[in-house]
Amino acid sequence: MRLVILDNYDLASEWAAKYICNRIIQFKPGKDRYFTLGLPTGSTPLGCYKKLIEYHKNGFLSFKYVKTFNMDEYVGLPRQHPESYHSYMWNNFFKHIDIDPNNAHILDGNAADLQAECDAFEDKIKEAGGIDLFVGGIGPDGHIAFNEPGSSLVSRTRLKTLAMDTILANAKYFDGDLSKVPTMALTVGVGTVMDAREVMILITGAHKAFALYKAIEEGVNHMWTVSAFQQHPRTIFVCDEDATLELRVKTVKYFKGLMHVHNKLVDPLYSMKEGTEGDWSKILLE
Amino acid sequence: MRGGEGASRAPVLQLTNCRILRGRRLLREDLWVREGRILDPEKLFFEERLLADQRRDCGGCILAPGFIDVQINGGFGVDFSQATEDVGSGVALVAQRILSHGVTSFCPTLVTSPPEVYHKVLPQIPVKSGGPHGAGVLGVHLEGPFISREKRGAHPEAYLRSFEANAFHDVLATYGSLDNVRIVTLAPELGRSREVIRALTARGICVSLGHSVADLQVAEEAVQSGATFITHLFNAMLPFHHRDPGIVGLLTSDRLPPGRHIFYGMISDGIHTNPAALRIAHRAHPQEEPLGPSGGVPEPGCPHTPSSVPGGPYPPPPQSLPSLLSRHQDPVRQHSSDGRVHPAFPAGHRLQCGVSPGGCVAAPRPATGTGEAQGHPGLRG
């Protein structure tokens, strides 16, 4: 894995956004060649989404030839509910960019046949040629998407009942009222994300530190499902200092020492606008 | 980028780089419209799977529902109470000129006049939809003649009337047809007013209390009978008194029918009322919508010129709400002292999905200089 450690949340978000931007542009997407992106929700990726929107608004990045697949969606919450993941993605990302609505895929938590909906989602991913880059986060209990502790590490998209840790963590989005938090969700499986050609996990904040430790310094364990990515050929963990608080000093020093290598992945920063390759900070300051 | 439908689908217009009024706040949001109806873009994206066909950059303007002026006696040389052969042209002129002040619908108002004037003028002011040609006419506002002698203000004493004898029949005899009438201002202390109020509201006419010396109890009874509006709050009525708040007390009365909303107009030109009084009214009941008549004072050339109105001289026109608005930093915010904004009107229009905007206005960013409000009649629903 690559462990990319930035000083704070904003820098981590920016690094992640630059990486995604470069990957899309270097892929050279077009009419017959879509870039497929897996996307997360929650508070961690908000900074990254803001940066991507900024790059789009500046004309450097277009999502016209990008297909997206979100990781999960609550079951039983109306699509237009302000806390549904459809609303999250619309307000925080889709409405600000130029993606074709037909290419933005999110599981439907109100489908008549939930398992059929999950199977169809897997088919759509297959039809799109698989996922080029799956961006995800990590829960305080070490879960990826809603693959709660105990989920099979080869699982596929399915219905899951949420663990108490997750419900508690989500309560803040529902006025702190536990009874309002959905208890079930549709989620991509660990296996589904493992199938992606590349995986990027965003982890920020001290409350995620223990989960990060369990995910990368201990063994592969279905109680900490993010640990499955130790067996993925191309995984990047992007985190801030606070998220490394439970790691060994040795681990942190090693990966910090590699930052000059990691930074080559985001510098130079590519752009879809002609003549603007290179350091965007110079361009944006003009 | 479209969904699977054919080219015959109506185009979707996305207005960008604007601020819209929603949930009593100004938000930086795009406004999506199709065939004159406001769309929910999230629904459009996820259910219809469509993007916009056209985009228009609003240059940072505020998009707000057009103002509705419920009390305007004329303007630009026109006096609606004057019984000419061609009242329609005067109405059309005013309708066209008030657009640039942000008003997209209005109620031409007639002051106390003899029956002949009503019989001649009213049929010439039909309800009319607005558009780029001018603001819509919602119906006439008849301010008088059934008002208090003491509080007649600038209204001519000779033409004041009462309906004590025959109640609603007196009303019909005075006005002639009520077909084009939308609001009637009357003084509820006049005998048999409750009957008259009930008869008017049964015909869908809004009854407003004004030019009156009614105490709070009489005012409450009038509301119980159907009155829903107060004409220029504070002016031409008894002042607020702590033992009898009068009509002003309706704002905080607990004797109103449940669910009933009282609306009130205010002349907020800084001359008829002190801004502190307006703020008291607003804070007393922030949910109730204050409205400002846009025509504060008649122009020279109208019958009610400064020389003929007692108590003059009056300041040059138009010391009106829209021009006040144009001088302030944030025109829409000026409606409210605590920084919240109200789309100011009783007709229930909001910039919400599924609603025809019925005329929307783009209010400009604050300019460094003062000047006229330069609204654009943007959309027409």
XYZ file of C-alpha atoms in Angstrom:
667
model
C 0.000 0.000 0.000
C 0.938 3.636 -0.122
C 0.316 5.557 3.074
C 0.170 9.259 2.256
C 0.252 11.446 5.350
C -0.607 15.142 5.124
C -0.480 17.663 7.967
C -4.170 18.373 8.198
C -7.633 17.655 6.790
C -7.494 20.336 4.110
C -4.151 19.196 2.751
C -5.252 15.574 2.790
C -8.451 16.477 0.913
C -6.487 18.446 -1.633
C -3.964 15.677 -2.192
C -6.745 13.170 -2.741
C -8.561 15.478 -5.151
C -5.408 16.122 -7.130
C -4.764 12.417 -7.360
C -8.267 11.719 -8.650
C -7.958 14.589 -11.093
C -4.660 13.308 -12.466
C -5.951 9.786 -12.789
C -8.968 10.887 -14.782
C -7.030 13.165 -17.093
C -4.155 10.766 -17.695
C -6.735 8.096 -18.582
C -7.811 10.368 -21.475
C -11.536 9.602 -21.193
C -13.742 10.006 -24.228
C -16.976 8.981 -25.912
C -16.063 5.299 -26.041
C -13.816 5.280 -23.044
C -15.356 6.264 -19.737
C -13.410 6.541 -16.514
C -15.236 4.663 -13.757
C -15.040 6.085 -10.274
C -16.365 4.590 -7.043
C -17.507 7.247 -4.589
C -18.077 7.540 -0.830
C -20.261 9.735 1.371
C -19.890 11.081 4.906
C -17.959 13.989 6.347
C -14.471 12.787 5.414
C -14.711 13.214 1.620
C -16.438 16.618 1.709
C -13.169 18.529 1.414
C -12.109 16.349 -1.485
C -15.423 16.912 -3.298
C -15.090 20.671 -2.801
C -11.668 20.606 -4.417
C -12.851 18.521 -7.345
C -15.696 20.984 -7.882
C -13.190 23.821 -7.819
C -11.068 22.138 -10.466
C -14.180 21.602 -12.561
C -15.355 25.205 -12.220
C -11.913 26.432 -13.243
C -12.217 24.407 -16.401
C -9.402 21.997 -15.576
C -11.513 18.888 -15.088
C -14.642 17.606 -16.775
C -16.807 14.694 -15.668
C -18.505 14.360 -19.015
C -16.859 11.004 -19.662
C -16.816 9.743 -16.094
C -19.164 7.110 -14.692
C -19.662 6.950 -10.967
C -20.830 4.230 -8.622
C -21.617 5.138 -5.045
C -20.816 2.676 -2.299
C -24.060 2.565 -0.428
C -27.484 3.993 0.376
C -29.837 3.735 3.313
C -32.845 1.452 3.048
C -36.281 2.952 3.566
C -35.242 6.589 3.526
C -37.076 8.554 0.800
C -34.734 9.578 -1.988
C -35.426 13.260 -1.373
C -34.810 13.030 2.400
C -32.013 15.480 3.223
C -29.920 12.687 4.780
C -30.245 10.192 1.956
C -27.056 9.550 0.054
C -28.812 10.652 -3.134
C -29.305 14.076 -1.540
C -25.741 14.089 -0.274
C -24.305 13.349 -3.693
C -26.557 15.854 -5.438
C -25.846 18.707 -3.033
C -22.172 18.038 -2.457
C -21.087 16.939 -5.893
C -23.388 16.239 -8.829
C -25.136 19.581 -8.972
C -21.817 21.387 -9.290
C -20.310 19.331 -12.096
C -21.114 18.245 -15.629
C -21.694 14.551 -15.159
C -24.399 12.898 -17.278
C -27.187 11.827 -14.893
C -27.339 8.494 -16.685
C -23.791 7.799 -15.585
C -24.251 8.539 -11.899
C -25.244 5.291 -10.215
C -26.475 5.062 -6.662
C -28.208 2.070 -5.108
C -31.947 2.544 -4.640
C -32.823 1.897 -0.996
C -36.522 1.934 -1.842
C -36.482 -0.662 -4.587
C -39.237 -3.233 -4.450
C -36.742 -6.106 -4.559
C -33.612 -5.041 -2.697
C -31.470 -8.032 -3.601
C -32.366 -7.643 -7.270
C -31.343 -4.008 -7.007
C -27.986 -5.087 -5.594
C -27.468 -7.693 -8.304
C -28.339 -5.142 -10.977
C -25.770 -2.755 -9.492
C -23.065 -5.400 -9.780
C -24.121 -5.948 -13.397
C -23.896 -2.235 -14.134
C -20.356 -2.159 -12.785
C -19.487 -5.105 -14.977
C -21.068 -3.464 -18.033
C -19.062 -0.329 -17.379
C -15.892 -2.399 -17.533
C -15.198 -2.495 -13.823
C -14.103 0.329 -11.569
C -10.885 2.193 -12.358
C -10.583 3.922 -8.994
C -12.718 3.237 -5.964
C -12.584 6.034 -3.396
C -13.737 5.101 0.077
C -13.586 5.971 3.721
C -13.323 3.989 6.923
C -15.738 3.767 9.809
C -14.634 4.010 13.429
C -15.239 0.274 13.566
C -12.956 -0.270 10.605
C -15.679 -0.905 8.062
C -15.437 -0.077 4.375
C -18.788 1.100 2.980
C -21.356 -0.593 5.216
C -19.431 -3.845 5.462
C -19.752 -4.033 9.216
C -17.476 -6.127 11.418
C -18.045 -9.747 10.556
C -18.779 -9.125 6.884
C -17.286 -11.620 4.487
C -14.134 -10.284 2.894
C -15.326 -11.640 -0.445
C -18.853 -10.250 -0.144
C -20.767 -8.636 -3.011
C -23.368 -5.849 -3.104
C -26.147 -6.692 -0.670
C -28.434 -5.634 2.149
C -26.759 -5.114 5.519
C -28.036 -4.328 9.000
C -25.997 -1.544 10.537
C -23.914 -2.070 13.641
C -24.579 0.022 16.744
C -21.254 1.850 16.287
C -22.363 2.978 12.865
C -25.831 4.004 14.034
C -24.282 6.045 16.850
C -21.857 7.656 14.429
C -24.727 8.548 12.083
C -27.023 9.916 14.781
C -25.492 13.359 14.412
C -27.082 13.614 10.966
C -30.530 12.838 12.381
C -30.748 15.446 15.144
C -29.076 13.085 17.590
C -32.239 10.975 17.642
C -31.280 7.323 17.432
C -34.801 6.280 16.540
C -34.599 8.289 13.341
C -31.406 6.672 12.067
C -31.951 3.987 9.413
C -30.905 0.542 10.547
C -30.383 -1.068 7.178
C -28.495 -0.181 4.059
C -27.556 -1.491 0.651
C -23.819 -1.626 0.246
C -21.147 -2.767 -2.153
C -19.321 -5.748 -0.760
C -15.700 -5.953 0.278
C -15.166 -8.173 -2.742
C -16.825 -5.585 -4.997
C -14.351 -2.919 -3.939
C -11.436 -5.367 -4.089
C -12.314 -5.902 -7.779
C -11.482 -2.278 -8.536
C -8.221 -1.697 -10.384
C -7.184 0.846 -7.767
C -8.499 1.790 -4.326
C -8.024 5.037 -2.411
C -9.118 5.205 1.228
C -9.505 8.628 2.890
C -8.999 8.634 6.637
C -8.894 11.807 8.687
C -9.368 12.627 12.331
C -8.256 11.144 15.616
C -11.475 9.185 16.010
C -10.446 7.063 13.023
C -6.906 6.458 14.285
C -7.575 3.143 15.982
C -9.413 1.806 12.952
C -6.470 2.790 10.725
C -4.094 0.995 13.064
C -6.201 -2.137 12.949
C -6.516 -1.901 9.184
C -2.840 -1.652 8.319
C -0.711 -2.762 11.250
C -2.613 -5.848 12.244
C -3.658 -8.811 10.150
C -6.391 -9.198 7.620
C -9.482 -9.660 9.745
C -13.189 -9.595 8.933
C -13.777 -7.621 12.118
C -11.916 -4.722 10.551
C -12.993 -5.069 6.955
C -10.710 -2.347 5.567
C -7.838 -4.694 6.411
C -8.836 -6.703 3.318
C -7.031 -4.132 1.182
C -3.709 -5.357 2.433
C -4.252 -7.950 -0.288
C -5.107 -5.478 -3.027
C -2.328 -4.706 -5.526
C -2.930 -0.925 -5.652
C -4.250 0.755 -2.539
C -3.521 4.259 -1.309
C -4.457 5.406 2.182
C -4.615 9.197 2.371
C -4.719 10.543 5.899
C -3.964 13.493 8.126
C -1.642 13.516 11.164
C -4.456 12.906 13.603
C -5.460 9.677 11.918
C -1.947 8.293 12.455
C -2.022 8.701 16.217
C -2.367 4.981 16.914
C 0.302 3.883 14.436
C 3.848 2.966 15.338
C 6.327 5.791 15.020
C 8.346 3.550 12.699
C 5.437 3.172 10.284
C 4.722 6.877 10.184
C 8.383 7.815 9.710
C 8.787 5.354 6.893
C 5.863 6.618 4.907
C 6.506 10.254 5.619
C 9.971 9.659 4.252
C 8.355 8.541 1.010
C 6.351 11.730 0.508
C 8.681 12.988 -2.200
C 7.785 9.868 -4.156
C 4.074 10.162 -3.386
C 4.002 13.793 -4.401
C 5.120 12.879 -7.906
C 1.641 11.398 -8.315
C 0.027 14.813 -7.869
C 2.731 17.096 -9.186
C 2.615 17.982 -12.044
C -1.117 18.417 -11.853
C -2.741 17.800 -15.191
C -5.526 19.819 -16.687
C -8.004 19.376 -19.495
C -7.535 23.002 -20.444
C -4.803 23.473 -23.002
C -1.574 25.039 -21.892
C -2.210 24.740 -18.198
C -0.184 21.712 -17.273
C 2.018 22.110 -14.284
C 1.614 23.873 -11.011
C -1.974 25.097 -10.715
C -1.200 27.219 -7.703
C 0.602 29.580 -10.046
C -2.363 29.696 -12.376
C -4.958 30.188 -9.689
C -3.035 33.002 -8.062
C -2.938 35.078 -11.199
C -26.651 15.361 -22.296
C -30.212 14.096 -22.299
C -32.154 11.158 -21.124
C -33.883 8.817 -23.500
C -36.677 11.204 -24.539
C -37.141 12.795 -27.907
C -36.393 16.338 -28.980
C -40.006 17.369 -28.455
C -39.450 17.586 -24.698
C -39.669 21.142 -23.345
C -36.248 22.695 -22.710
C -34.915 23.032 -19.200
C -33.440 26.391 -18.273
C -30.846 26.649 -15.525
C -30.255 30.074 -14.020
C -26.807 30.137 -12.497
C -24.682 32.522 -10.477
C -27.651 33.864 -8.571
C -29.063 34.015 -5.089
C -32.578 32.790 -4.492
C -35.043 33.296 -1.699
C -35.951 30.008 -0.088
C -36.925 29.086 3.443
C -36.717 32.736 4.429
C -33.065 32.915 3.548
C -30.998 34.027 0.598
C -29.162 31.008 -0.736
C -26.548 30.666 -3.422
C -28.426 28.178 -5.540
C -29.271 27.736 -9.157
C -32.888 28.037 -10.216
C -34.226 25.496 -12.670
C -37.277 26.232 -14.802
C -39.207 24.374 -17.475
C -42.274 25.718 -19.249
C -42.693 28.412 -16.681
C -42.584 26.084 -13.689
C -39.822 25.840 -11.147
C -38.199 22.404 -11.098
C -36.598 20.350 -8.387
C -33.218 19.755 -10.008
C -32.460 16.783 -7.774
C -35.606 15.067 -8.964
C -34.773 16.015 -12.536
C -31.326 14.457 -12.148
C -32.238 11.201 -10.441
C -35.680 10.474 -11.882
C -35.762 12.015 -15.319
C -31.974 11.822 -15.685
C -31.739 15.175 -17.419
C -29.377 18.105 -17.415
C -30.206 21.653 -18.417
C -30.643 22.510 -22.083
C -29.871 26.195 -21.624
C -27.946 28.054 -19.000
C -28.122 31.720 -18.177
C -25.650 33.487 -15.928
C -27.458 35.911 -13.635
C -24.360 37.874 -12.733
C -24.750 37.414 -9.007
C -28.239 38.903 -8.891
C -30.925 37.978 -6.441
C -33.861 36.153 -8.007
C -36.945 36.896 -5.995
C -40.654 36.576 -6.561
C -41.892 39.876 -7.906
C -43.369 42.282 -5.442
C -47.122 42.530 -5.250
C -48.280 46.047 -4.577
C -51.644 45.891 -2.894
C -52.106 49.598 -2.445
C -51.116 51.947 -5.220
C -53.209 54.956 -6.104
C -51.502 55.765 -9.350
C -48.200 57.224 -10.340
C -46.263 58.624 -13.273
C -48.964 61.223 -13.769
C -51.844 58.749 -13.523
C -54.511 58.807 -10.807
C -56.693 55.705 -10.733
C -59.509 57.541 -8.928
C -59.974 59.901 -11.839
C -62.983 58.974 -13.940
C -61.672 59.379 -17.456
C -62.892 57.670 -20.601
C -59.695 55.695 -20.900
C -58.738 54.451 -17.458
C -57.241 51.373 -19.094
C -54.334 53.301 -20.629
C -53.436 54.814 -17.290
C -53.470 51.402 -15.656
C -51.334 50.002 -18.456
C -48.821 52.816 -18.140
C -48.425 52.325 -14.417
C -48.268 48.569 -14.907
C -45.429 48.967 -17.328
C -43.491 51.506 -15.285
C -43.632 49.678 -11.975
C -41.908 46.646 -13.472
C -38.543 48.315 -13.154
C -39.295 48.786 -9.466
C -39.630 45.048 -9.031
C -43.419 44.968 -8.871
C -44.937 42.256 -11.021
C -48.559 42.374 -9.841
C -50.636 45.117 -8.290
C -54.032 46.227 -7.112
C -54.923 49.639 -8.576
C -56.352 51.525 -5.635
C -59.221 53.974 -5.641
C -59.641 56.421 -2.776
C -63.027 57.570 -1.454
C -65.054 58.716 -4.465
C -68.681 59.326 -5.384
C -70.650 56.386 -6.822
C -70.480 57.799 -10.350
C -66.724 57.474 -10.308
C -66.832 53.837 -9.213
C -69.492 53.012 -11.774
C -67.415 54.531 -14.515
C -63.943 53.429 -13.499
C -64.341 49.926 -12.127
C -65.521 48.255 -15.343
C -62.451 49.699 -17.065
C -59.965 47.913 -14.811
C -60.291 44.215 -15.492
C -58.095 41.575 -13.898
C -55.226 41.010 -16.269
C -52.177 38.769 -16.394
C -48.796 40.406 -16.305
C -45.907 39.890 -18.646
C -43.114 41.818 -20.290
C -45.664 44.481 -21.149
C -46.439 45.239 -17.519
C -47.301 44.016 -14.065
C -50.438 41.956 -13.685
C -53.618 43.511 -12.366
C -54.900 41.330 -9.562
C -58.030 43.373 -8.997
C -58.960 46.776 -7.671
C -58.424 47.876 -4.099
C -61.297 50.070 -2.944
C -60.026 52.196 -0.111
C -63.210 53.855 1.080
C -65.783 55.362 1.128
C -66.921 53.296 4.128
C -64.341 54.725 6.462
C -64.121 56.853 9.568
C -64.653 60.574 9.272
C -62.009 61.221 11.909
C -59.407 59.088 10.221
C -60.175 59.897 6.627
C -56.703 61.340 6.115
C -56.486 62.737 2.617
C -59.846 61.285 1.534
C -62.576 63.812 0.610
C -65.102 64.147 3.424
C -68.028 64.814 1.121
C -67.992 61.319 -0.315
C -67.737 59.305 2.893
C -70.627 56.859 3.319
C -72.060 54.385 5.751
C -73.808 51.068 5.175
C -75.877 51.189 8.312
C -79.152 51.371 6.404
C -78.922 48.521 3.946
C -75.589 46.848 4.669
C -74.378 44.972 1.585
C -76.950 46.577 -0.680
C -75.458 49.953 0.141
C -72.083 48.575 -0.830
C -73.348 47.335 -4.174
C -75.204 50.558 -4.858
C -72.069 52.579 -4.181
C -69.564 50.522 -6.151
C -71.730 49.069 -8.877
C -70.232 45.802 -9.921
C -67.753 44.019 -7.668
C -66.434 41.863 -10.501
C -63.028 43.492 -10.723
C -62.640 44.159 -7.002
C -60.028 42.325 -4.978
C -59.699 44.274 -1.714
C -62.013 46.598 0.180
C -60.736 48.773 3.027
C -63.386 49.723 5.528
C -63.745 50.890 9.113
C -65.196 48.075 11.210
C -66.735 50.392 13.807
C -69.367 51.399 11.246
C -72.760 49.868 11.931
C -73.462 46.461 10.289
C -69.848 46.118 9.261
C -69.802 42.462 10.295
C -72.580 41.626 7.853
C -70.824 43.503 5.115
C -67.495 41.842 5.869
C -69.100 38.416 5.715
C -70.833 39.220 2.435
C -67.634 40.537 0.861
C -65.485 37.617 1.983
C -68.126 35.200 0.754
C -67.511 36.694 -2.683
C -63.778 36.125 -2.382
C -62.986 39.763 -1.723
C -60.297 40.496 0.822
C -61.508 42.836 3.540
C -58.971 45.164 5.042
C -59.329 47.320 8.121
C -58.174 50.896 7.890
C -59.010 54.579 8.200
C -60.727 53.648 11.420
C -61.049 54.471 15.096
C -61.923 50.922 16.033
C -60.713 49.526 19.329
C -59.164 46.100 19.573
C -62.397 44.292 20.338
C -64.184 45.694 17.307
C -61.152 44.863 15.193
C -61.115 41.295 16.511
C -64.786 40.879 15.718
C -64.105 42.122 12.222
C -61.412 39.494 11.835
C -63.730 36.842 13.182
C -66.181 37.913 10.498
C -63.548 37.458 7.823
C -61.247 40.459 7.624
C -57.641 39.447 6.925
C -55.712 42.610 6.189
C -54.806 45.931 7.764
C -54.393 48.941 5.506
C -51.212 50.944 6.145
C -50.672 49.828 9.729
C -50.227 52.711 12.190
C -51.499 55.345 9.758
C -55.145 56.456 9.844
C -55.994 54.439 12.907
C -55.791 54.902 16.640
C -52.258 54.714 17.920
C -51.188 51.733 19.959
C -52.200 52.192 23.576
C -51.159 49.804 26.293
C -54.735 49.496 27.600
C -56.308 49.304 24.192
C -53.941 48.508 21.377
C -56.610 49.131 18.744
C -56.162 47.682 15.285
C -52.428 47.468 15.864
C -53.171 44.946 18.609
C -54.392 42.450 16.019
C -50.771 41.498 15.460
C -50.609 39.848 18.842
C -54.267 39.174 19.546
C -55.150 35.769 20.900
C -58.791 36.080 19.879
C -58.353 35.395 16.218
C -59.857 32.302 14.601
C -57.358 29.443 14.735
C -55.121 29.262 11.691
C -56.067 32.723 10.532
C -53.222 34.909 9.311
C -53.405 38.675 9.463
C -51.481 40.563 6.831
C -50.724 44.220 6.972
C -49.459 46.896 4.682
C -47.110 49.605 5.767
C -45.987 52.786 4.150
C -42.316 52.383 4.761
C -41.095 55.583 3.159
C -39.614 56.761 6.439
C -42.120 59.609 6.514
C -45.490 58.012 7.180
C -43.936 55.692 9.726
C -40.769 55.570 11.731
C -38.643 52.527 10.899
C -38.589 51.659 14.601
C -42.367 51.266 14.507
C -42.071 48.947 11.522
C -39.556 46.834 13.372
C -41.839 46.595 16.382
C -44.627 45.349 14.159
C -42.357 42.843 12.496
C -40.886 41.532 15.708
C -44.304 41.260 17.308
C -45.230 38.604 14.831
C -42.460 37.689 12.416
C -44.505 35.070 10.590
C -47.053 37.598 9.456
C -46.087 39.198 6.256
C -45.630 42.932 6.088
C -46.237 44.511 2.743
C -45.331 47.928 1.553
C -47.380 49.902 -0.895
C -45.009 51.026 -3.588
C -46.743 54.306 -4.294
C -46.242 56.296 -1.138
C -47.256 59.710 -2.308
C -48.996 61.018 -5.407
C -47.107 63.050 -7.916
C -47.718 66.621 -8.845
C -50.318 66.617 -11.536
C -52.542 64.217 -9.662
C -55.569 65.543 -7.835
C -53.982 64.925 -4.473
C -51.112 67.269 -5.078
C -49.094 68.686 -2.216
C -51.001 71.905 -2.454
C -54.430 70.331 -2.142
C -53.784 67.864 0.617
C -53.948 69.168 4.135
C -50.843 68.728 6.122
C -48.573 69.095 3.101
C -46.067 69.793 1.640
C -45.065 66.253 0.846
C -41.670 65.194 -0.359
C -41.132 64.644 -4.057
C -42.262 61.297 -5.363
C -41.685 58.477 -5.531
C -40.630 58.033 -1.934
C -41.731 54.522 -2.360
C -40.655 51.167 -1.143
C -38.875 50.097 -4.305
C -36.816 53.245 -4.509
C -36.034 52.907 -0.821
C -34.969 49.391 -1.586
C -32.688 50.520 -4.351
C -30.781 52.718 -1.978
C -30.044 49.976 0.468
C -27.307 47.416 0.440
C -29.429 44.370 0.226
C -32.852 45.201 -1.058
C -34.669 42.048 -0.141
C -33.093 41.888 3.304
C -34.449 45.327 4.008
C -37.846 43.830 4.613
C -36.667 42.557 7.908
C -34.579 44.068 10.615
C -33.274 40.815 11.985
C -31.756 39.861 8.688
C -34.401 37.340 7.746
C -36.332 37.904 4.633
C -39.951 37.497 3.779
C -41.295 37.130 0.343
C -43.754 39.834 1.016
C -47.221 38.921 0.025
C -50.415 37.246 1.179
C -51.077 35.245 -1.922
C -48.867 32.401 -0.775
C -46.407 32.541 -3.628
C -43.025 31.062 -2.937
C -40.048 30.038 -5.012
C -40.839 26.420 -4.499
C -40.976 23.509 -6.836
C -44.014 23.074 -8.973
C -45.071 26.661 -8.628
C -45.387 29.108 -11.455
C -43.276 32.033 -10.373
C -45.908 34.436 -11.654
C -43.241 36.938 -12.428
C -39.795 36.907 -10.968
C -37.478 39.764 -10.494
C -33.749 39.932 -10.527
C -32.590 42.444 -7.982
C -29.119 43.742 -8.652
C -26.138 43.433 -6.440
C -25.576 46.451 -4.264
C -24.063 49.106 -6.436
C -21.640 51.630 -5.139
C -23.831 54.531 -6.203
C -27.481 55.033 -5.555
C -29.945 54.990 -8.314
C -33.047 53.344 -9.527
C -33.650 49.725 -8.870
C -32.836 47.978 -12.091
C -34.822 44.847 -11.990
C -35.456 42.732 -14.975
C -38.787 41.096 -15.422
C -37.161 37.722 -15.714
C -39.496 34.835 -15.841
C -43.100 34.709 -16.615
C -45.015 31.808 -15.208
